[in-house]
Coordinates of C-alpha atoms and ligand atoms in Angstrom, one line a residue:
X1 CA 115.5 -101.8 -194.2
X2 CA 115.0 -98.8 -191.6
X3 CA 117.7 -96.0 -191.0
X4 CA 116.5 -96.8 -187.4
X5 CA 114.7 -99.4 -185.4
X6 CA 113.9 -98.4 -181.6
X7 CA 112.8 -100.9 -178.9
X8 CA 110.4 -100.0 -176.3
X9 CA 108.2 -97.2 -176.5
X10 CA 108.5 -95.4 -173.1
X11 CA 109.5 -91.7 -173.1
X12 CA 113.1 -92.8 -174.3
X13 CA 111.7 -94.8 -177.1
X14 CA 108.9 -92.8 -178.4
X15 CA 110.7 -89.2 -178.0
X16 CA 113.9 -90.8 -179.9
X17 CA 111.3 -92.4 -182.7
X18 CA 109.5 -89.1 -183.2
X19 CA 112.1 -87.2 -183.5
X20 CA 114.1 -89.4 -185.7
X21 CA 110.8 -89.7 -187.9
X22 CA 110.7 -86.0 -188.1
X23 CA 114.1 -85.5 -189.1
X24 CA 113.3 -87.8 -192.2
X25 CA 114.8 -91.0 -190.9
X26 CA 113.0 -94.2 -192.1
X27 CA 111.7 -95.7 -188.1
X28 CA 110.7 -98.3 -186.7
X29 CA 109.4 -98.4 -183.1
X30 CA 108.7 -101.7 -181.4
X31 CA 106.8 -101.8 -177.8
X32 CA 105.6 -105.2 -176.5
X33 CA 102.7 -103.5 -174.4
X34 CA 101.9 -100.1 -174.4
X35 CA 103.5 -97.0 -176.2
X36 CA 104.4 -94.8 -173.6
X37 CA 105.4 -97.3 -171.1
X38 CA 106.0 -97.1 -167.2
X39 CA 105.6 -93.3 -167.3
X40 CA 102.3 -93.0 -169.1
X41 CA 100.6 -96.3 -168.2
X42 CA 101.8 -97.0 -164.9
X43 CA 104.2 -94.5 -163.6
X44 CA 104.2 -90.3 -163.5
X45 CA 101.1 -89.5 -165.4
X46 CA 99.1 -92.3 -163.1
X47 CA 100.3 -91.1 -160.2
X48 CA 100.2 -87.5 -159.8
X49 CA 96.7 -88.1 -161.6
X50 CA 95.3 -89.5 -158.2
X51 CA 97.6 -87.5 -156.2
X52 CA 95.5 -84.9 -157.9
X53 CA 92.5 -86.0 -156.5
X54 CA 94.0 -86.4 -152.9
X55 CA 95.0 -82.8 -152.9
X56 CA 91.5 -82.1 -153.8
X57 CA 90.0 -83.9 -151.2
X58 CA 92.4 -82.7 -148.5
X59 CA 91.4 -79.3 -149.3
X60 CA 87.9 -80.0 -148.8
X61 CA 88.5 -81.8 -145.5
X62 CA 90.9 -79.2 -144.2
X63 CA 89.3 -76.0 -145.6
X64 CA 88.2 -74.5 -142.2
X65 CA 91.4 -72.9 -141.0
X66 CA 91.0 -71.0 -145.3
X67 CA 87.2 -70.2 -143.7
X68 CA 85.6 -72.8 -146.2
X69 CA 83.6 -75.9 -144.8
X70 CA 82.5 -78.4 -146.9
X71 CA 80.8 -81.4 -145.6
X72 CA 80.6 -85.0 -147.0
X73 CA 83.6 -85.3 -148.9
X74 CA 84.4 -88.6 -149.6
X75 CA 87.1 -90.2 -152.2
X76 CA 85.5 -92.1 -154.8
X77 CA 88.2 -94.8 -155.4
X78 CA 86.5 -96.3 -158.4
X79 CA 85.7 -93.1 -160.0
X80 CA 89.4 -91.8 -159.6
X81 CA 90.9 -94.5 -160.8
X82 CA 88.4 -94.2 -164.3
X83 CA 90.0 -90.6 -164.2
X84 CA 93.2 -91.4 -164.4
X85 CA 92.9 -94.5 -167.2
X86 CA 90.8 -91.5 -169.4
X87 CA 94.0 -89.0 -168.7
X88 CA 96.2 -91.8 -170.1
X89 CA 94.1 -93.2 -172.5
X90 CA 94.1 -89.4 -173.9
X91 CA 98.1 -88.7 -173.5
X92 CA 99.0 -92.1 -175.2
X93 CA 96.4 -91.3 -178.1
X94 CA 98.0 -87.9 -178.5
X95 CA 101.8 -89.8 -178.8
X96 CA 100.2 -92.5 -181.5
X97 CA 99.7 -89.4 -183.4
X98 CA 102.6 -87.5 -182.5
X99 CA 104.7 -90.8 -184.1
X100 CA 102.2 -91.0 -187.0
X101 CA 102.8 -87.2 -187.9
X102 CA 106.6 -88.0 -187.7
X103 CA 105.8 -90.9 -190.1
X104 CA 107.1 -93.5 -187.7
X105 CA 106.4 -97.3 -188.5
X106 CA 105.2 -99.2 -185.1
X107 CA 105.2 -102.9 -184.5
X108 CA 103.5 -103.9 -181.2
X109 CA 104.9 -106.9 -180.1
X110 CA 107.9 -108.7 -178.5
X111 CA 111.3 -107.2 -180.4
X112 CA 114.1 -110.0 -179.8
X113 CA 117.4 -109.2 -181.4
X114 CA 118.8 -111.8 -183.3
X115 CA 122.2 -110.0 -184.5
X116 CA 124.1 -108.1 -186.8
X117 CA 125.6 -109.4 -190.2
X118 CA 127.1 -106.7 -192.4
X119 CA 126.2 -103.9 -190.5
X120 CA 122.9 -105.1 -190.6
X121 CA 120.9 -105.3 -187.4
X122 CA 118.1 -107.6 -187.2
X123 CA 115.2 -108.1 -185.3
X124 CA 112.5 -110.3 -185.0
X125 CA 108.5 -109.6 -183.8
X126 CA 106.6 -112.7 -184.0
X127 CA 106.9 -114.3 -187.1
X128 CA 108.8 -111.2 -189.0
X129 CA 112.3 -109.8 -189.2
X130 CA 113.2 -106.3 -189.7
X131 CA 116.3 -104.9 -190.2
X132 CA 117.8 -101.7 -189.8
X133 CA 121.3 -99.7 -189.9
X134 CA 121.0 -98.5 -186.1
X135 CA 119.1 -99.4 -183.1
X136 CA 118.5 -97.2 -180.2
X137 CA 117.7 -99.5 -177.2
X138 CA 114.9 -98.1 -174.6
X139 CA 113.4 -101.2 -172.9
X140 CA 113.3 -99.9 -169.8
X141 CA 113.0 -101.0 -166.5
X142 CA 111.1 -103.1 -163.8
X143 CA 110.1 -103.7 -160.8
X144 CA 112.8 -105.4 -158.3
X145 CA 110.8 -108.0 -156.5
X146 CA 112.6 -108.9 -153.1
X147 CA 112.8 -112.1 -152.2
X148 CA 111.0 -111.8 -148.9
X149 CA 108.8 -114.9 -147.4
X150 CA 105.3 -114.5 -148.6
X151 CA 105.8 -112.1 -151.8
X152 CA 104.9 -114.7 -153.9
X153 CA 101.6 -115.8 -152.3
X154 CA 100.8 -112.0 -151.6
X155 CA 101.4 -111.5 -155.5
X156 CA 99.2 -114.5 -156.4
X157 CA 96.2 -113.4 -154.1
X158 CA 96.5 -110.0 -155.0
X159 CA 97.6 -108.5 -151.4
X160 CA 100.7 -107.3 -152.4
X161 CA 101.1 -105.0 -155.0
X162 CA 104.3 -103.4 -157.4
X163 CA 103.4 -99.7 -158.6
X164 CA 101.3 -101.5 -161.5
X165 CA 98.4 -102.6 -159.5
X166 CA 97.9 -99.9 -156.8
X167 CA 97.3 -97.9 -159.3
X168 CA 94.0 -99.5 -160.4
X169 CA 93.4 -100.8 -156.7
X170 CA 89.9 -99.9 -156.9
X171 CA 89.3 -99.4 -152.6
X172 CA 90.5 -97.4 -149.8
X173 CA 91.8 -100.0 -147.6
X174 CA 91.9 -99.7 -143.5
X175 CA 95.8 -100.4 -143.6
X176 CA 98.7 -100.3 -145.8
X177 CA 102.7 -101.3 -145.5
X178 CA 104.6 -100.3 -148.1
X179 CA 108.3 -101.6 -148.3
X180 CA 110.6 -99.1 -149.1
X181 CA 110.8 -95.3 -148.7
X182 CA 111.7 -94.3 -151.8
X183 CA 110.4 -91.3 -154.5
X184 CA 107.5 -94.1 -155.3
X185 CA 107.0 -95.2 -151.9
X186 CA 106.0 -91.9 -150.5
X187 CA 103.8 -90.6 -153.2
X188 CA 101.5 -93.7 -152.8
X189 CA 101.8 -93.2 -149.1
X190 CA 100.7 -89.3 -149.2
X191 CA 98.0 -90.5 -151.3
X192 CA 96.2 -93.5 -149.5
X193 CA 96.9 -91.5 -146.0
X194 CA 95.1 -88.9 -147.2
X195 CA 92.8 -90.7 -148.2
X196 CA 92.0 -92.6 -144.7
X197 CA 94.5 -95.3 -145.1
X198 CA 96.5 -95.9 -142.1
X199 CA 100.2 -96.1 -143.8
X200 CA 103.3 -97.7 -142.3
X201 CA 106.6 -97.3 -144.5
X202 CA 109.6 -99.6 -143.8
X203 CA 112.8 -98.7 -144.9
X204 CA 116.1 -100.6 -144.6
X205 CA 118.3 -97.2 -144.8
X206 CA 118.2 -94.9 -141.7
X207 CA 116.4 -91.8 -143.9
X208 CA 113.5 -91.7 -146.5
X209 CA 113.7 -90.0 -150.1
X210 CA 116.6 -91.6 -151.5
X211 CA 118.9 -89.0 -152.9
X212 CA 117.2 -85.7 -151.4
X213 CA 119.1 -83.7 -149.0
X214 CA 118.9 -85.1 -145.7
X215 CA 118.0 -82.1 -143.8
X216 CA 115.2 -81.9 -146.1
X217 CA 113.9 -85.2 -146.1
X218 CA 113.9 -85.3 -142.1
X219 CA 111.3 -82.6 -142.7
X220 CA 109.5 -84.5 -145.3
X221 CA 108.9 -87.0 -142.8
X222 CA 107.9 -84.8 -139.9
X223 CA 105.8 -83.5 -142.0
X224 CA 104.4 -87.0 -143.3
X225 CA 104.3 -88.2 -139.5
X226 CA 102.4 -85.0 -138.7
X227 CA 99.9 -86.4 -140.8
X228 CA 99.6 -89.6 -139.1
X229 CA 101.9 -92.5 -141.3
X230 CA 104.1 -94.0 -139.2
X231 CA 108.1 -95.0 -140.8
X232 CA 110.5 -97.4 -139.3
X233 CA 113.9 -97.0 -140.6
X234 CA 116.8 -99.1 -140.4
X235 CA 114.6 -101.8 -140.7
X236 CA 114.0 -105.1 -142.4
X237 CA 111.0 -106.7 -144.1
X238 CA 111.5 -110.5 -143.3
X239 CA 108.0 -111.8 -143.9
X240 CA 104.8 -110.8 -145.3
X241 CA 101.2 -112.9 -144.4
X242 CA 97.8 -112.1 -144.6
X243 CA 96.5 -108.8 -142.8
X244 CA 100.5 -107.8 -141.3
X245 CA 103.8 -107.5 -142.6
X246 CA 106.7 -108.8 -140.5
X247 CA 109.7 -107.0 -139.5
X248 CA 113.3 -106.7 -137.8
X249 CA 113.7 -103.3 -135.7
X250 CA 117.4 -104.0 -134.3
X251 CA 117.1 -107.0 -133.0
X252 CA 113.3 -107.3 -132.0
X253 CA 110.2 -108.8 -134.5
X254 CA 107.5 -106.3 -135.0
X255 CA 104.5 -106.6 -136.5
X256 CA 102.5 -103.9 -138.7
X257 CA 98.9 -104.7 -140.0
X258 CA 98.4 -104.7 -143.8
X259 CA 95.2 -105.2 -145.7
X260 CA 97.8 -104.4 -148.6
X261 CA 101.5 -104.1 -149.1
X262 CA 103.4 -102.3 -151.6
X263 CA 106.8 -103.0 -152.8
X264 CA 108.3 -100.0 -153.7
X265 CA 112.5 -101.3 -153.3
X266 CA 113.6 -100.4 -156.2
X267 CA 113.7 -100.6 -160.4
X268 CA 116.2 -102.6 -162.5
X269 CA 116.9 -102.0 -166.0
X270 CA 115.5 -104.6 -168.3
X271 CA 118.4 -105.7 -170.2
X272 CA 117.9 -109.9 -170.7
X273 CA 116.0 -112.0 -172.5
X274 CA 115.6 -110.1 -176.0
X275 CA 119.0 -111.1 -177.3
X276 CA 121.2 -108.3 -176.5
X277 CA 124.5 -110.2 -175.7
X278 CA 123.7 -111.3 -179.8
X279 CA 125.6 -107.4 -180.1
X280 CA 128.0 -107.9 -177.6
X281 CA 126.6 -104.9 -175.8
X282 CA 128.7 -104.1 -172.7
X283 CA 126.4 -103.8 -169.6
X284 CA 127.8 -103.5 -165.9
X285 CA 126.2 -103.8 -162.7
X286 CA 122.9 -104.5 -164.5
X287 CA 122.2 -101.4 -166.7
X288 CA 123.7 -100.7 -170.1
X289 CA 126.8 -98.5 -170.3
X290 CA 127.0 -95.5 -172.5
X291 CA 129.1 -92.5 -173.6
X292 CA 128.1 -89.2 -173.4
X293 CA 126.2 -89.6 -176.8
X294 CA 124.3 -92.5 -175.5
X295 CA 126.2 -94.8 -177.7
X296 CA 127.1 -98.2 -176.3
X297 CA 130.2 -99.7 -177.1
X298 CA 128.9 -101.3 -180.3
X299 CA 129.0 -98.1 -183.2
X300 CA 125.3 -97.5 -184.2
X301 CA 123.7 -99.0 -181.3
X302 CA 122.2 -96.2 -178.3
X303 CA 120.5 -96.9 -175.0
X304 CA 118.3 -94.4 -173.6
X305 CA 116.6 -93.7 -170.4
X306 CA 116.4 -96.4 -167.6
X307 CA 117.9 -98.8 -169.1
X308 CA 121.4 -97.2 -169.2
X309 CA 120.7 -97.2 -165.0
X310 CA 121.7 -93.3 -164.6
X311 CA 118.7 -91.8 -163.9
X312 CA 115.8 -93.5 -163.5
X313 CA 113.5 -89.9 -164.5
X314 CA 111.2 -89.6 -168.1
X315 CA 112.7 -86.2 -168.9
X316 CA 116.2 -87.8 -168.2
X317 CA 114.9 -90.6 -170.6
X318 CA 113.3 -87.6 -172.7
X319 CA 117.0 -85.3 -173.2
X320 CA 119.0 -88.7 -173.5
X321 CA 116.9 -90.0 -176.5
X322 CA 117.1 -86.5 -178.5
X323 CA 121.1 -86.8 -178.0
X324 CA 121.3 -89.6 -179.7
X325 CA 119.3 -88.9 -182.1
X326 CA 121.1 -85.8 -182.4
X327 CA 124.7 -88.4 -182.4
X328 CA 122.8 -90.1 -185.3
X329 CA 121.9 -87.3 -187.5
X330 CA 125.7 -85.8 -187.2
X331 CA 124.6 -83.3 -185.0
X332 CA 126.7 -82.1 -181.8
X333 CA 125.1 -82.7 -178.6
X334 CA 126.1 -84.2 -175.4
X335 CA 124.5 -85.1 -171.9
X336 CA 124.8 -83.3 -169.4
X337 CA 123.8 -84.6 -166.1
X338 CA 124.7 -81.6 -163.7
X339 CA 121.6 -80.1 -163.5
X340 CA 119.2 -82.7 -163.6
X341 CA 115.9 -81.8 -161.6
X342 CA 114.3 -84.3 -159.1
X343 CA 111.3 -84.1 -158.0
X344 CA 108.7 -86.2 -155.6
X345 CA 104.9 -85.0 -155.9
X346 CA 104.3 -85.1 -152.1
X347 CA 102.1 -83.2 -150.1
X348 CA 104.4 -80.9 -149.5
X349 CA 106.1 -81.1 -152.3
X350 CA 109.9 -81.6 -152.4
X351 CA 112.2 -80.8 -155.4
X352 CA 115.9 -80.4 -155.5
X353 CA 118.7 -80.0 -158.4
X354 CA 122.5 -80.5 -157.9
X355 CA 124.5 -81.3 -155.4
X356 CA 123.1 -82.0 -151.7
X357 CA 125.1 -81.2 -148.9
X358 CA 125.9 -84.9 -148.9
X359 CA 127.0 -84.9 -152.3
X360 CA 129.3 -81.8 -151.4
X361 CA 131.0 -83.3 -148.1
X362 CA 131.3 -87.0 -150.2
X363 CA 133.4 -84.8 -153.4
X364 CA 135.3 -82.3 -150.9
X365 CA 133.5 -79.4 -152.8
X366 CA 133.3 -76.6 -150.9
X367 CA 129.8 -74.6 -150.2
X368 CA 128.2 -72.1 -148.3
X369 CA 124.6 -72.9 -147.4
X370 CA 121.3 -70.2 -146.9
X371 CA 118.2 -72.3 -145.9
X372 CA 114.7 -69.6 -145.1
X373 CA 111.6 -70.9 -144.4
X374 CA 109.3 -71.1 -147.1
X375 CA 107.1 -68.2 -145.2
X376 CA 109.5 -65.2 -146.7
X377 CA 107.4 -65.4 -149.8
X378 CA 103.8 -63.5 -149.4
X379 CA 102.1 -66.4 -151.7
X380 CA 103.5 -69.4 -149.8
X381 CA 101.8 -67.5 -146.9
X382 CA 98.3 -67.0 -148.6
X383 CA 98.2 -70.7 -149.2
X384 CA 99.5 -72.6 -146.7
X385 CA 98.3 -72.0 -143.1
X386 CA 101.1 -73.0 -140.7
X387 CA 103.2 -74.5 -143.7
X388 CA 106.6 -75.6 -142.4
X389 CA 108.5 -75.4 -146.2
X390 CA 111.9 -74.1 -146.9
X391 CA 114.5 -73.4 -149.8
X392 CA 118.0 -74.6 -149.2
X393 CA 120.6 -72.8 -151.7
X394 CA 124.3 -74.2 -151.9
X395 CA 126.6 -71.9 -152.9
X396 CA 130.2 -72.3 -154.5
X397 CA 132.1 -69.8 -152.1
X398 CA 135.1 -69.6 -154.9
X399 CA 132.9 -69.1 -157.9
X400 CA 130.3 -67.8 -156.5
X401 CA 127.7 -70.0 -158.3
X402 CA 124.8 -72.0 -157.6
X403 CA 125.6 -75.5 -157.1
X404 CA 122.1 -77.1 -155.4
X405 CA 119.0 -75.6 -154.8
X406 CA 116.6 -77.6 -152.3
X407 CA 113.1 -77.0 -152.0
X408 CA 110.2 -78.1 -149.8
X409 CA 106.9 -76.5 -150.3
X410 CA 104.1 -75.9 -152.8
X411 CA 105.2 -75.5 -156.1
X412 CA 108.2 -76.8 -155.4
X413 CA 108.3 -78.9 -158.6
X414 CA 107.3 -76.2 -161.2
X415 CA 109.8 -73.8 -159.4
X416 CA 112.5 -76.0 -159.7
X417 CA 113.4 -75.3 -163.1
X418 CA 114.6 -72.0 -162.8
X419 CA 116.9 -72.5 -160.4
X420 CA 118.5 -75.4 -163.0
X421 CA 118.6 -73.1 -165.4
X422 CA 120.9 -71.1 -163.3
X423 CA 123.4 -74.5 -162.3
X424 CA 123.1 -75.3 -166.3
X425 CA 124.3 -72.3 -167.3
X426 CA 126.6 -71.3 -164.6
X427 CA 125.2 -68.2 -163.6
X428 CA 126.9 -66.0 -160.8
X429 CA 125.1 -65.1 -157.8
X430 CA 125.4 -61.4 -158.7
X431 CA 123.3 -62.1 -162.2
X432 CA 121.2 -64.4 -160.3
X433 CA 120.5 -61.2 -158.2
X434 CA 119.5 -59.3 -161.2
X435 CA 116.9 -61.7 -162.4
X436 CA 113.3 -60.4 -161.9
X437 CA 110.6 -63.0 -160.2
X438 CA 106.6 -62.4 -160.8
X439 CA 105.3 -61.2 -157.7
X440 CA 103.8 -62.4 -155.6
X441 CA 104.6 -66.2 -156.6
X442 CA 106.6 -69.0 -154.6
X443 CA 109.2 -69.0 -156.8
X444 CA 110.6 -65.6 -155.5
X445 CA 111.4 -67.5 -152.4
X446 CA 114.7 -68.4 -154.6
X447 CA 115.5 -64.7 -154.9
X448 CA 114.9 -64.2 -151.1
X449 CA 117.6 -67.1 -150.3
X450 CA 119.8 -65.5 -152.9
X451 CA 120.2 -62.1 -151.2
X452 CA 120.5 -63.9 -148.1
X453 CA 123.7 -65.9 -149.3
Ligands
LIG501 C1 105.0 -95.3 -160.0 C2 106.1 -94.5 -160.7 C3 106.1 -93.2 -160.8 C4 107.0 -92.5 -161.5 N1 107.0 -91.1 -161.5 C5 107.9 -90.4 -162.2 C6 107.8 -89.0 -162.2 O1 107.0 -88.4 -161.6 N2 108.8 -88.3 -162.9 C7 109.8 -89.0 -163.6 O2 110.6 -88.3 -164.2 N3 109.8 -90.3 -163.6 C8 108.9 -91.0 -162.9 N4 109.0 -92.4 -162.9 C9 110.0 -93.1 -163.7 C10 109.7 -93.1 -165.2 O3 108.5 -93.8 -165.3 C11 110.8 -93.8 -166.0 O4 112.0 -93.1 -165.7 C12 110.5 -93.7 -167.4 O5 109.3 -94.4 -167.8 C13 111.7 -94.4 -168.2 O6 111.4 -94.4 -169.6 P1 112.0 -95.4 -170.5 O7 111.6 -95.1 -171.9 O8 113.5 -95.6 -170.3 O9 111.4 -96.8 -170.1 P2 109.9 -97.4 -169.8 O10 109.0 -96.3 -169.6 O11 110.2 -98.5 -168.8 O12 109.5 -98.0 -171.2 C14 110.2 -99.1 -171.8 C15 109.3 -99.8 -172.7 O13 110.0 -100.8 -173.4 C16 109.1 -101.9 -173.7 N5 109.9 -103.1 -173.9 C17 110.9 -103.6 -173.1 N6 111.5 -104.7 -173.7 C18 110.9 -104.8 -174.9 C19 111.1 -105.7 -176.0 N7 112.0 -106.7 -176.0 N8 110.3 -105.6 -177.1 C20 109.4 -104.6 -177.2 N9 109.1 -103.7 -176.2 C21 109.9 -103.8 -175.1 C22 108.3 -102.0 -172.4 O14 107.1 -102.6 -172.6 C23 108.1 -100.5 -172.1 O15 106.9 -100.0 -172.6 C24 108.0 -93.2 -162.2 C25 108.0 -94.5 -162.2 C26 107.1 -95.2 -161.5 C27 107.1 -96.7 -161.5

């Protein structure tokens, strides 16, 4: 009998075992495939691994204009894609031991619920059935596979691909389509671009970047245009053969060549087929619903990270797992969603927290807006020659708080966090003003905007 089992062991699920472990609960973890899950084995640390190397070779095939020329640079595919499985392999080791440490029991296999009697909860891996007094649920989520003409075949003969296998695809090829231009889309399209590929995004909504701002991710795609991939919005994917990918631009067919094609339209939480209507769990449109302590509506069973379907991020997965851990232990803690950092690991980078302007106009808050180009700070100007970045602040006119800070540039995602801090803990512009930035770093390009609001 555990104090806790927890199934799947992505970031929700191995962040909410360790740390119940730690706090002396007796845990069990169960993942069917690999601890660490989409994020470690097939997700952020894969990806921004080889977009890693893609920066690297950029730099070395656009050095001249820095006064650096180097000649023969060429991506080695293979060899990339044996750094990234040795950066994983090492960060998934580190976790086994992590859990081990926290003196966490794992079970690898296929956890099926089978029910709860007595306040019991039991569930069964292969032959055996453990039991436990509460279960945090963190299963996940997958890959939506539309139902487009050809998928299938493309899928078989290994020509279209979900985020799992262009990772390992172990080539450059001559052309790529990838369906959907979402946060996943893009960062595989800035990396095979970069790397020679000639990309061609699709996208059925009439911008790119999901959620972003939209005056920001206009400039995300001049910028990715600029660099030679081509994106057709408002657009439909209606068949997919071999070497092209088929599609509806208003009302005419077009064509776009495609050695490979990526589907990148989406991620669903995994909720069926493991026995979790044996609970009576409550789910609605797909994703497991929770209160603010993760708890679903049965007492003593959580959900954490994608499958609750509120944000489909690792450190959203990461804060909601240590909450209800926290919920278990007695301990006060709530989530808080407000200031929740997004970021997409693009060539330039883009990064935003809180509201957009969208989000503004669609709640009838009120804002003032500062954008500056990216150029005010000295260090954005040492590195990037001709860089077109910028910093868009939103600013509660009433309050005078932050409500949204927007960036597009270098560094965007490790600058990011300061300016949550100051939504998270409601700072005022005047104490924002106050706040000392190292100099010269991108980061003061926040404290330009600020004095500019
Ligand atoms: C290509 C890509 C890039 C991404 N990049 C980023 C990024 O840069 N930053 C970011 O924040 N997020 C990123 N994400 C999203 C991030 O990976 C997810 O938000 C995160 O992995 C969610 O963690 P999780 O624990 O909820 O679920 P998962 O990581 O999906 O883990 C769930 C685990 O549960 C296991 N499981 C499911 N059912 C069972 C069962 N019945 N029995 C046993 N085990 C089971 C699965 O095998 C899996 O290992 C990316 C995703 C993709 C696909």
């Amino acid at each position: 009998m555990f104090d806790l089992i927890v199934l799947g062991g992505g970031p929700g699920g191995y962040l909410a075992a360790e740390r119940a472990g730690a706090a002396g609960l007796s845990t069990l973890l169960i993942e069917k495939n690999k601890i660490g899950g989409v994020c470690l084995n097939e997700g952020c640390i894969p990806s921004k691994t080889l977009l890693n190397s893609a920066k690297i070779y950029d730099h070395a095939c656009n050095g001249q204009k820095y006064g650096v020329t180097a000649e023969n640079a060429h991506i080695d595919q293979p060899a990339v894609v044996a750094r990234k499985n040795k950066v994983v392999r090492n960060l998934v080791a580190g976790i086994k031991h992590s859990l081990k440490t926290s003196n966490v029991t794992i079970k690898e296999g296929f956890g099926k619920i089978l029910g709860r009697e007595n306040g019991v909860i039991r569930i069964m891996v292969g032959e055996e059935v453990f039991e436990g007094q509460r279960l945090i649920l963190a299963t996940g989520s997958e890959t939506v596979i539309p139902p487009i003409p050809g998928v299938r075949e493309g899928l078989a003969d290994g020509t279209v691909l979900t985020n799992r296998e262009i990772l390992d695809l172990q080539e450059i090829p001559a052309t790529m389509v990838i369906v959907g231009g979402g946060v996943i889309g893009l960062e595989m399209a800035g990396y095979f671009q970069t790397c020679g590929c000639q990309v061609t995004v699709i996208e059925m909504l009439d911008h790119i970047a999901g959620a972003a701002d939209r005056e920001l991710s206009i400039l995300l795609q001049k910028a990715f245009e600029k660099k030679g991939i081509k994106f057709f919005l408002k657009c439909q994917v209606t068949g997919i053969g071999p070497g092209y990918v088929e599609f509806k631009d208003q009302n005419e067919t077009k064509r776009a060549e495609a050695a490979y094609t990526l589907l990148s339209v989406g991620r669903r939480a995994v909720t069926q087929g493991f026995g979790l209507e044996t609970l009576g769990v409550q789910t609605e449109r797909g994703h497991i619903v929770t209160d603010a302590q993760g708890q679903t509506n049965i007492p003593g069973v959580y959900a954490v990270g994608d499958v609750n379907g509120v944000w489909m991020l690792a450190h959203a997965a990461y804060r909601e797992a240590e909450v209800a851990v926290n919920s278990i232990l007695g301990k006060k803690d709530l989530m808080r969603y407000q200031a929740m950092p997004s970021v997409l690991y693009t060539n330039p980078e883009m990064a935003f927290v809180g509201e957009t302007e969208e989000t503004c106009k669609e709640k009838g808050i009120e804002y003032r807006k500062v954008t500056l180009p990216m150029t005010y700070s000295g260090r954005y100007m040492a590195e990037n020659e001709g860089g077109d970045g910028i910093i868009k602040l939103l600013i509660d006119p009433v309050r005078n708080r932050l409500l949204g800070c927007h960036l597009l540039g270098s560094y965007a995602s490790e600058i990011i966090m300061s300016a949550g801090i100051m939504i998270e803990t409601e700072m005022r512009v005047d104490d924002i003003k106050e706040l000392i930035f190292p100099h010269p770093t991108v980061s003061e390009i926040i404290r330009e905007a600020i004095f500019h609001a």
